[in-house]
Each structure stands twice: as C-alpha cells, then as structure tokens.
Amino acid sequence: MADEPLILGIETSCDETGVGIVRGHTLLADALASSVEEHARFGGVVPEVASRAHLEAIVPTMDRALTEAGVTLADIDAIAVTSGPGLAGALLVGVAAAKGYALAAEKPVYGVNHLAAHVAVDTLEHGPLPEPAIALLVSGGHSSLLLVDDLARGVTPLGATIDDAAGEAFDKVARLLGLPFPGGPPIDREARAGDAAAIAFPRGLTAAKDLAAHRYDFSFSGLKTAVARWVEARQRAGEPVPVADVSASFQEAVCDVLTSKALAACRAQGIETLVIGGGVAANSRLRAMAEQRAEKYGIQVRVPRPKLCTDNGAMVAALGSHLVAAGVAPSRLDLPADSALPLTTVSV
Ligand code: KG4
Ligand code: ZN
C-alpha cells in the first residue's frame, strides 16, 4: 500500500553486502554483492577480506537498490541496519554507512539483530507472522530454536547448538568430501542422487539421557567427526568415497534432528506456526521434511524462498518495517556495531 512507510535495510554482518527496500510487506528491491568467491580458497570467511569487500560494495549496492525500487534516498522513511551479531569489521561498514546516509538525508535509523531479521524476512513472502510462533534459525554461524511472542520487542531462546552451527557442519563435511565452499548448496545437490539411508550417522543430543538437559539444543560436532571417520576408513581401504550417499546420509541426520526438535517445541507449547530461516533453510530436504512431518500435527511451516533465506538486505528492511509498524523508537545515531549482540535484543 502506497501509504505504508518505505524502509531501506543494510546488511553487512558476514560476506554478503545487501541493501533491500520494502514498503510494508512488499519487497521492492534486493541488491546483493557477495565476496564468497574471495573466501572459497580459504574454506571459510576471512574477516579482513569481507570488511574490505563491503567497503568497496556498499555504495554501488545502495545505488542499485534505489534504482531497482525506482526511489531516491529522500523518499525513504527509515533506514535499518544489522547492528549484530556478526564479524566486527564487517558490521562496522554497514553501521557507518547507515549512519552516514541517515545523517545526510535526515532519516531515523534502526540498528537491528541479524537473527531476528532472518525471521522477519518471511513476512515478505507469507505476510504477517502469527504470534506466538516457533522459529528455527539455521545459518553458518547460528543454530537456534526461539519462541517468538513479539518479534518487535523480544524473542525467547529455547535452545541452541552447543558446538558447531548447522551451516558450519555442511561447510566442514563438504570440505572433507572435496566439495566447494560454502558447502550447503553442493551437498544439497549431491544428496539428490544419493541414498539417505545408506549410512546411519548419529543424531546429536537425541538420546533420552541427553534430552533431559538439552531438549531443544543441537550438537553437530559428533556428526561431523563420524562423517570424517567414515570417509577416512574408506580411503584407508583404498575404496572410492560415495559422495552422493555420504551427502544424503549426512543431510538426513541434520534435517532429522532440526525438524524433530523444532516440531517438539511447537507441540510442547501448543504453537501452530513454525518459521524456518537462515542459510540452511535453503536446503531442499529440510524444507520437504519439515513440511511432511508438520502436516501430521496440523502445524504450518513457513520457509521463505531460498534467495531470502541466505543473508540479504531485504531481511533487514523487513524487520525495520515491522519495528516501524509496531511503533518501536529508532536507535540513537551512536548505535553500536556489536559482534556479540544477544539474540534477545531485537533492536538497539
Ligand atoms: O544465513 P547465511 O547466508 O549466513 C550466516 O549468517 O551464516 O548462511 C550461510 C550458511 C552456510 O553455512 C551455507 O553452507 C548454508 O548456509 N547453506 C546451506 C544451503 N545453502 C546455504 N546449507 C544447506 N543446504 C543449502 N541448500
Ligand atoms: Zn545470516
């Protein structure tokens, strides 16, 4: 609707420079510049390389977003920016840019939480999020299960990974299978030709003795080690590694744990909506398994399209739009870039 505020969002917490523009729940522009290829040969994101790439990309990406939306900075009602969590130097570029644009154009600025933005982005595809909802956030840096009572003011963490993040597990397993970085997409692709039941990999923190203390927590480090041992044994025996079967069996183990814990949280709390966000939410098996299992319990699964699951500026704009609509006050112009911003802080 034309009378809804026009919100611009800036994302620079990791390796994607994103600028998105939304009006209400309508996405008008989603410009992205990625430094992922510069990190590929290191097998992980190199913070200094990411910061420099953001510095080079931020102004052109901003210009592209404004052109794509057919608006000027003067038309924007508020600017939202990822304040944290993320890489300190990378966050700083986005936060400094947001402050500069806000000051120059006399616009309010909202420093927001990257993880809450991964939840909010779903509203661009599926409309307002029913509250309360359960959110499963799975990315390269985080794996959390949250109770979302009021996305504008706070979320309640139910559980999180106690070691590796889900995306990190995909990246590490891909590396030992000789697949490129980031590992999620190639494993997803390989797995389509593999047998998910070929190898029985462990499901972390699902045994009765672990559930007492870690009902909604995750652990992927044991799974990663199990895959490494299995692959090494094959190599020692001089046998070829069946990459498709290992990929499918590993992916099945991750998706099994993620969906069973997320749906257990929904059922225990009597909640009918599960929203899944973060880069790993782009995984085709996770999406299919969540929907299939949720149907039995009458739980609705909301997962945005893959391009909105991985880091982007639109998600930050979507959360900014939600905050403005909820009447939340903007941040001060000295808002911080906080690499360790707690999950419970939606805006600073
Ligand atoms: O949300 P995101 O773009 O950045 C972070 O905030 O970390 O997530 C990146 C992570 C990477 O670990 C990547 O391997 C994973 O998301 N990922 C996937 C898929 N696409 C991206 N994991 C599994 N399947 C995919 N299709
Ligand atoms: Zn992310």
Short mmCIF file of C-alpha atoms and ligand atoms in Angstrom, two decimals:
data_model
loop_
_atom_site.label_atom_id
_atom_site.label_comp_id
_atom_site.label_asym_id
_atom_site.label_seq_id
_atom_site.Cartn_x
_atom_site.Cartn_y
_atom_site.Cartn_z
CA MET A 1 0.00 0.00 0.00
CA ALA A 2 1.33 3.39 -1.01
CA ASP A 3 0.77 4.93 2.42
CA GLU A 4 2.90 2.36 4.26
CA PRO A 5 6.41 3.50 5.21
CA LEU A 6 9.26 2.90 2.80
CA ILE A 7 12.12 1.15 4.63
CA LEU A 8 15.68 0.57 3.46
CA GLY A 9 17.75 -2.22 5.05
CA ILE A 10 21.52 -2.66 5.06
CA GLU A 11 23.22 -5.99 5.79
CA THR A 12 26.99 -6.47 6.14
CA SER A 13 27.40 -8.95 9.02
CA CYS A 14 29.27 -11.65 7.08
CA ASP A 15 30.25 -11.96 3.41
CA GLU A 16 27.19 -10.51 1.67
CA THR A 17 26.71 -6.77 1.17
CA GLY A 18 22.94 -6.41 0.94
CA VAL A 19 20.64 -3.44 0.51
CA GLY A 20 16.91 -4.11 0.41
CA ILE A 21 13.92 -1.80 0.15
CA VAL A 22 10.41 -2.71 1.28
CA ARG A 23 7.07 -0.98 1.63
CA GLY A 24 5.11 -2.72 4.38
CA HIS A 25 5.44 -6.41 3.49
CA THR A 26 6.16 -5.71 -0.18
CA LEU A 27 9.69 -6.23 -1.46
CA LEU A 28 10.74 -3.50 -3.90
CA ALA A 29 14.49 -4.13 -4.22
CA ASP A 30 17.02 -6.69 -3.02
CA ALA A 31 20.53 -5.74 -4.22
CA LEU A 32 23.37 -8.03 -3.25
CA ALA A 33 27.16 -8.14 -3.70
CA SER A 34 28.93 -11.21 -2.40
CA SER A 35 32.59 -11.76 -1.54
CA VAL A 36 32.02 -15.52 -1.20
CA GLU A 37 34.35 -16.34 -4.09
CA GLU A 38 37.21 -14.50 -2.44
CA HIS A 39 36.84 -16.74 0.64
CA ALA A 40 36.35 -20.03 -1.18
CA ARG A 41 40.02 -20.99 -1.35
CA PHE A 42 40.34 -20.48 2.43
CA GLY A 43 37.36 -22.77 3.12
CA GLY A 44 35.72 -20.13 5.31
CA VAL A 45 35.02 -16.41 5.53
CA VAL A 46 38.17 -14.31 6.14
CA PRO A 47 37.06 -11.29 8.21
CA GLU A 48 39.54 -8.75 6.77
CA VAL A 49 38.70 -9.76 3.20
CA ALA A 50 34.98 -9.46 3.97
CA SER A 51 35.37 -5.96 5.51
CA ARG A 52 37.30 -4.65 2.52
CA ALA A 53 34.76 -6.13 0.08
CA HIS A 54 31.88 -4.45 1.99
CA LEU A 55 33.72 -1.13 1.83
CA GLU A 56 34.02 -1.42 -1.94
CA ALA A 57 30.49 -2.71 -2.49
CA ILE A 58 28.35 -0.68 -0.12
CA VAL A 59 27.82 2.48 -2.20
CA PRO A 60 27.24 0.72 -5.56
CA THR A 61 24.87 -1.76 -3.88
CA MET A 62 22.97 1.10 -2.28
CA ASP A 63 22.65 2.85 -5.65
CA ARG A 64 21.48 -0.35 -7.31
CA ALA A 65 18.78 -0.92 -4.70
CA LEU A 66 17.42 2.63 -5.05
CA THR A 67 17.38 2.32 -8.85
CA GLU A 68 15.73 -1.12 -8.70
CA ALA A 69 12.98 0.25 -6.42
CA GLY A 70 12.63 3.42 -8.50
CA VAL A 71 13.02 5.68 -5.47
CA THR A 72 15.56 8.16 -4.10
CA LEU A 73 17.06 8.37 -0.63
CA ALA A 74 14.75 11.32 0.06
CA ASP A 75 11.71 9.01 -0.39
CA ILE A 76 12.91 6.56 2.28
CA ASP A 77 11.12 6.83 5.65
CA ALA A 78 13.63 4.92 7.79
CA ILE A 79 16.93 3.06 7.45
CA ALA A 80 17.51 -0.27 9.22
CA VAL A 81 20.95 -1.82 9.55
CA THR A 82 22.34 -5.02 11.03
CA SER A 83 23.94 -3.99 14.30
CA GLY A 84 24.98 -7.57 15.18
CA PRO A 85 25.77 -10.35 15.71
CA GLY A 86 28.45 -10.92 13.08
CA LEU A 87 32.03 -10.05 12.15
CA ALA A 88 33.02 -6.83 13.92
CA GLY A 89 34.81 -5.16 11.00
CA ALA A 90 32.12 -6.20 8.53
CA LEU A 91 29.29 -4.90 10.73
CA LEU A 92 31.12 -1.62 11.17
CA VAL A 93 30.97 -0.88 7.43
CA GLY A 94 27.18 -1.26 7.30
CA VAL A 95 26.58 0.63 10.53
CA ALA A 96 28.85 3.51 9.44
CA ALA A 97 27.14 3.65 6.05
CA ALA A 98 23.67 3.65 7.63
CA LYS A 99 24.65 6.48 9.97
CA GLY A 100 26.10 8.48 7.08
CA TYR A 101 23.00 8.10 4.90
CA ALA A 102 20.68 8.73 7.87
CA LEU A 103 22.51 11.88 8.86
CA ALA A 104 22.78 13.20 5.31
CA ALA A 105 19.13 12.56 4.46
CA GLU A 106 17.78 13.25 7.98
CA LYS A 107 16.18 9.83 8.38
CA PRO A 108 15.66 7.74 11.53
CA VAL A 109 17.91 4.71 11.81
CA TYR A 110 17.20 1.32 13.44
CA GLY A 111 20.09 -0.93 14.48
CA VAL A 112 18.66 -4.46 14.32
CA ASN A 113 19.51 -8.04 15.18
CA HIS A 114 20.59 -10.17 12.20
CA LEU A 115 18.87 -13.28 13.55
CA ALA A 116 15.53 -11.58 14.15
CA ALA A 117 15.85 -10.29 10.58
CA HIS A 118 16.16 -13.91 9.34
CA VAL A 119 12.73 -14.49 10.97
CA ALA A 120 11.16 -11.22 9.77
CA VAL A 121 12.05 -11.80 6.11
CA ASP A 122 9.37 -14.46 5.89
CA THR A 123 6.71 -11.73 6.10
CA LEU A 124 7.79 -10.54 2.64
CA GLU A 125 6.66 -13.86 1.23
CA HIS A 126 3.87 -15.05 3.52
CA GLY A 127 2.52 -11.85 5.13
CA PRO A 128 2.26 -11.08 8.87
CA LEU A 129 3.70 -13.77 11.13
CA PRO A 130 1.14 -15.29 13.51
CA GLU A 131 2.40 -14.85 17.09
CA PRO A 132 3.35 -16.80 19.05
CA ALA A 133 5.41 -18.84 16.59
CA ILE A 134 8.42 -21.08 16.92
CA ALA A 135 11.43 -20.06 14.83
CA LEU A 136 14.21 -22.39 13.77
CA LEU A 137 17.24 -20.34 12.75
CA VAL A 138 19.94 -22.24 10.99
CA SER A 139 22.87 -20.45 9.37
CA GLY A 140 26.62 -20.64 9.06
CA GLY A 141 27.11 -19.01 12.44
CA HIS A 142 23.99 -19.94 14.41
CA SER A 143 21.52 -22.71 15.11
CA SER A 144 18.77 -21.70 17.48
CA LEU A 145 15.23 -22.52 18.39
CA LEU A 146 13.23 -19.49 19.51
CA LEU A 147 9.82 -18.70 20.86
CA VAL A 148 8.59 -15.61 19.00
CA ASP A 149 5.93 -13.88 21.12
CA ASP A 150 6.53 -10.41 19.80
CA LEU A 151 9.15 -10.06 17.09
CA ALA A 152 9.28 -6.28 17.53
CA ARG A 153 10.26 -6.41 21.17
CA GLY A 154 11.95 -9.65 22.03
CA VAL A 155 12.23 -13.35 21.42
CA THR A 156 12.79 -16.16 23.92
CA PRO A 157 15.62 -18.58 23.19
CA LEU A 158 14.58 -22.23 23.78
CA GLY A 159 17.79 -23.89 22.67
CA ALA A 160 20.88 -23.56 20.51
CA THR A 161 23.83 -25.52 19.24
CA ILE A 162 26.36 -26.44 21.89
CA ASP A 163 29.17 -26.70 19.31
CA ASP A 164 29.05 -26.24 15.52
CA ALA A 165 26.26 -24.38 13.73
CA ALA A 166 24.27 -26.42 11.20
CA GLY A 167 25.69 -24.48 8.25
CA GLU A 168 29.18 -24.88 9.63
CA ALA A 169 28.64 -28.66 9.67
CA PHE A 170 27.60 -28.54 6.00
CA ASP A 171 30.70 -26.46 5.19
CA LYS A 172 33.08 -28.78 7.05
CA VAL A 173 31.60 -32.00 5.66
CA ALA A 174 31.69 -30.54 2.14
CA ARG A 175 35.35 -29.76 2.61
CA LEU A 176 36.21 -33.30 3.57
CA LEU A 177 34.26 -34.59 0.58
CA GLY A 178 36.20 -32.25 -1.71
CA LEU A 179 33.13 -30.11 -2.47
CA PRO A 180 33.38 -26.30 -2.79
CA PHE A 181 32.67 -23.65 -0.12
CA PRO A 182 30.05 -22.82 1.03
CA GLY A 183 29.18 -26.47 1.43
CA GLY A 184 25.39 -26.36 1.80
CA PRO A 185 24.42 -25.99 -1.87
CA PRO A 186 26.79 -28.70 -3.25
CA ILE A 187 25.78 -31.19 -0.53
CA ASP A 188 22.12 -30.44 -1.24
CA ARG A 189 22.78 -31.14 -4.95
CA GLU A 190 24.88 -34.28 -4.42
CA ALA A 191 22.34 -35.67 -1.96
CA ARG A 192 19.62 -35.78 -4.62
CA ALA A 193 21.45 -38.64 -6.32
CA GLY A 194 22.32 -40.41 -3.04
CA ASP A 195 20.66 -42.80 -0.62
CA ALA A 196 19.79 -41.08 2.65
CA ALA A 197 19.61 -44.45 4.41
CA ALA A 198 22.99 -45.66 3.12
CA ILE A 199 24.91 -44.76 6.29
CA ALA A 200 23.46 -44.46 9.80
CA PHE A 201 25.12 -41.26 11.06
CA PRO A 202 24.49 -40.17 14.67
CA ARG A 203 21.70 -37.76 15.66
CA GLY A 204 23.27 -35.46 18.27
CA LEU A 205 21.51 -34.82 21.61
CA THR A 206 18.51 -37.01 20.81
CA ALA A 207 19.21 -39.89 23.24
CA ALA A 208 16.94 -40.00 26.31
CA LYS A 209 19.85 -39.13 28.63
CA ASP A 210 20.72 -36.01 26.60
CA LEU A 211 17.15 -34.84 26.16
CA ALA A 212 16.75 -34.08 29.88
CA ALA A 213 19.33 -31.28 29.80
CA HIS A 214 19.31 -30.47 26.07
CA ARG A 215 15.76 -30.93 24.87
CA TYR A 216 15.97 -28.07 22.36
CA ASP A 217 19.73 -27.87 21.94
CA PHE A 218 21.72 -29.13 18.97
CA SER A 219 25.15 -30.68 18.52
CA PHE A 220 26.71 -31.29 15.12
CA SER A 221 30.33 -31.81 16.01
CA GLY A 222 29.92 -35.55 16.73
CA LEU A 223 28.15 -35.98 13.40
CA LYS A 224 30.95 -34.15 11.56
CA THR A 225 33.54 -36.41 13.26
CA ALA A 226 31.51 -39.51 12.40
CA VAL A 227 31.45 -38.49 8.73
CA ALA A 228 35.21 -37.81 8.81
CA ARG A 229 35.91 -41.25 10.37
CA TRP A 230 33.70 -42.99 7.84
CA VAL A 231 35.34 -41.25 4.88
CA GLU A 232 38.85 -41.91 6.27
CA ALA A 233 38.08 -45.62 6.71
CA ARG A 234 37.02 -45.80 3.08
CA GLN A 235 40.11 -44.00 1.90
CA ARG A 236 42.39 -46.24 4.02
CA ALA A 237 40.76 -49.29 2.48
CA GLY A 238 41.53 -47.83 -0.95
CA GLU A 239 37.85 -47.70 -1.83
CA PRO A 240 36.13 -44.78 -3.56
CA VAL A 241 34.07 -42.43 -1.36
CA PRO A 242 30.40 -42.47 -2.45
CA VAL A 243 29.98 -38.69 -2.24
CA ALA A 244 26.26 -38.72 -3.05
CA ASP A 245 25.42 -41.32 -0.38
CA VAL A 246 27.56 -39.63 2.29
CA SER A 247 25.98 -36.26 1.42
CA ALA A 248 22.45 -37.66 1.55
CA SER A 249 23.03 -39.58 4.79
CA PHE A 250 24.71 -36.61 6.49
CA GLN A 251 22.00 -34.22 5.32
CA GLU A 252 19.32 -36.63 6.53
CA ALA A 253 20.86 -36.70 10.02
CA VAL A 254 20.98 -32.88 10.24
CA CYS A 255 17.43 -32.42 8.93
CA ASP A 256 16.06 -35.20 11.15
CA VAL A 257 17.36 -33.53 14.32
CA LEU A 258 16.41 -29.99 13.29
CA THR A 259 12.84 -30.85 12.31
CA SER A 260 12.14 -33.22 15.19
CA LYS A 261 13.31 -30.72 17.83
CA ALA A 262 11.54 -27.78 16.19
CA LEU A 263 8.25 -29.69 15.93
CA ALA A 264 8.63 -30.99 19.50
CA ALA A 265 8.89 -27.35 20.64
CA CYS A 266 5.73 -26.43 18.70
CA ARG A 267 3.80 -29.33 20.18
CA ALA A 268 5.00 -28.80 23.75
CA GLN A 269 3.96 -25.15 23.62
CA GLY A 270 0.78 -25.71 21.61
CA ILE A 271 2.06 -23.48 18.79
CA GLU A 272 0.79 -23.95 15.25
CA THR A 273 3.35 -21.98 13.25
CA LEU A 274 6.96 -22.92 12.59
CA VAL A 275 9.08 -20.44 10.67
CA ILE A 276 12.49 -21.54 9.40
CA GLY A 277 15.18 -19.05 8.43
CA GLY A 278 18.92 -18.66 7.82
CA GLY A 279 21.09 -20.04 5.03
CA VAL A 280 20.44 -23.70 5.86
CA ALA A 281 16.69 -23.08 5.43
CA ALA A 282 17.52 -23.03 1.71
CA ASN A 283 18.14 -26.79 1.98
CA SER A 284 15.64 -28.70 -0.13
CA ARG A 285 15.50 -31.74 2.17
CA LEU A 286 14.99 -29.62 5.29
CA ARG A 287 12.09 -27.81 3.65
CA ALA A 288 10.43 -31.03 2.43
CA MET A 289 10.96 -32.94 5.69
CA ALA A 290 9.66 -30.08 7.86
CA GLU A 291 6.50 -29.80 5.79
CA GLN A 292 5.91 -33.52 5.67
CA ARG A 293 6.36 -34.02 9.42
CA ALA A 294 4.44 -30.88 10.42
CA GLU A 295 1.38 -31.88 8.43
CA LYS A 296 0.68 -34.77 10.82
CA TYR A 297 0.32 -32.33 13.72
CA GLY A 298 -1.56 -29.60 11.85
CA ILE A 299 1.44 -27.28 12.17
CA GLN A 300 2.01 -24.73 9.42
CA VAL A 301 5.60 -24.43 8.19
CA ARG A 302 6.72 -21.11 6.73
CA VAL A 303 10.03 -21.01 4.88
CA PRO A 304 10.91 -18.11 2.61
CA ARG A 305 12.26 -18.77 -0.90
CA PRO A 306 15.97 -19.75 -0.91
CA LYS A 307 17.25 -16.33 -2.01
CA LEU A 308 15.64 -14.75 1.05
CA CYS A 309 16.99 -17.47 3.40
CA THR A 310 20.67 -16.62 2.87
CA ASP A 311 21.93 -13.21 4.01
CA ASN A 312 20.43 -10.21 2.21
CA GLY A 313 19.36 -6.61 2.77
CA ALA A 314 15.65 -7.30 2.32
CA MET A 315 15.53 -9.21 5.62
CA VAL A 316 16.89 -6.18 7.47
CA ALA A 317 14.38 -3.91 5.72
CA ALA A 318 11.60 -6.38 6.62
CA LEU A 319 12.48 -6.24 10.31
CA GLY A 320 12.82 -2.45 10.13
CA SER A 321 9.36 -2.26 8.59
CA HIS A 322 7.96 -4.46 11.37
CA LEU A 323 9.55 -2.23 14.05
CA VAL A 324 8.19 0.96 12.48
CA ALA A 325 4.70 -0.56 12.20
CA ALA A 326 4.88 -1.64 15.86
CA GLY A 327 5.81 1.90 16.94
CA VAL A 328 9.26 1.00 18.24
CA ALA A 329 11.50 4.05 18.71
CA PRO A 330 14.53 4.40 16.41
CA SER A 331 18.10 3.86 17.64
CA ARG A 332 20.40 6.71 18.64
CA LEU A 333 22.80 7.88 15.98
CA ASP A 334 25.70 6.49 18.02
CA LEU A 335 24.27 2.96 17.78
CA PRO A 336 26.93 0.26 18.08
CA ALA A 337 28.16 -2.47 15.78
CA ASP A 338 28.00 -5.31 18.31
CA SER A 339 29.54 -8.57 17.13
CA ALA A 340 28.06 -10.41 20.13
CA LEU A 341 24.59 -8.81 20.14
CA PRO A 342 22.38 -11.16 22.20
CA LEU A 343 19.55 -12.96 20.48
CA THR A 344 17.05 -11.38 22.88
CA THR A 345 17.85 -7.84 21.67
CA VAL A 346 15.79 -7.23 18.54
CA SER A 347 16.80 -3.58 18.08
CA VAL A 348 19.42 -1.47 19.84
O1 KG4 B 1 22.46 -17.16 6.70
P1 KG4 B 1 23.71 -17.34 5.92
O2 KG4 B 1 23.71 -16.87 4.47
O3 KG4 B 1 24.92 -16.63 6.62
C1 KG4 B 1 25.12 -16.67 8.00
O4 KG4 B 1 24.50 -15.83 8.71
O5 KG4 B 1 25.87 -17.57 8.41
O6 KG4 B 1 24.08 -18.89 6.00
C2 KG4 B 1 25.18 -19.42 5.32
C3 KG4 B 1 25.20 -20.92 5.56
C4 KG4 B 1 26.44 -21.62 5.01
O7 KG4 B 1 26.99 -22.43 6.03
C5 KG4 B 1 25.91 -22.46 3.86
O8 KG4 B 1 26.63 -23.66 3.64
C6 KG4 B 1 24.49 -22.73 4.31
O9 KG4 B 1 24.08 -21.54 4.93
N1 KG4 B 1 23.62 -23.07 3.19
C7 KG4 B 1 23.02 -24.28 3.04
C8 KG4 B 1 22.33 -24.25 1.80
N2 KG4 B 1 22.52 -23.02 1.25
C9 KG4 B 1 23.30 -22.31 2.11
N3 KG4 B 1 23.04 -25.37 3.84
C10 KG4 B 1 22.36 -26.46 3.41
N4 KG4 B 1 21.70 -26.50 2.24
C11 KG4 B 1 21.64 -25.44 1.40
N5 KG4 B 1 20.96 -25.52 0.25
ZN ZN B 2 22.60 -14.96 8.36
#
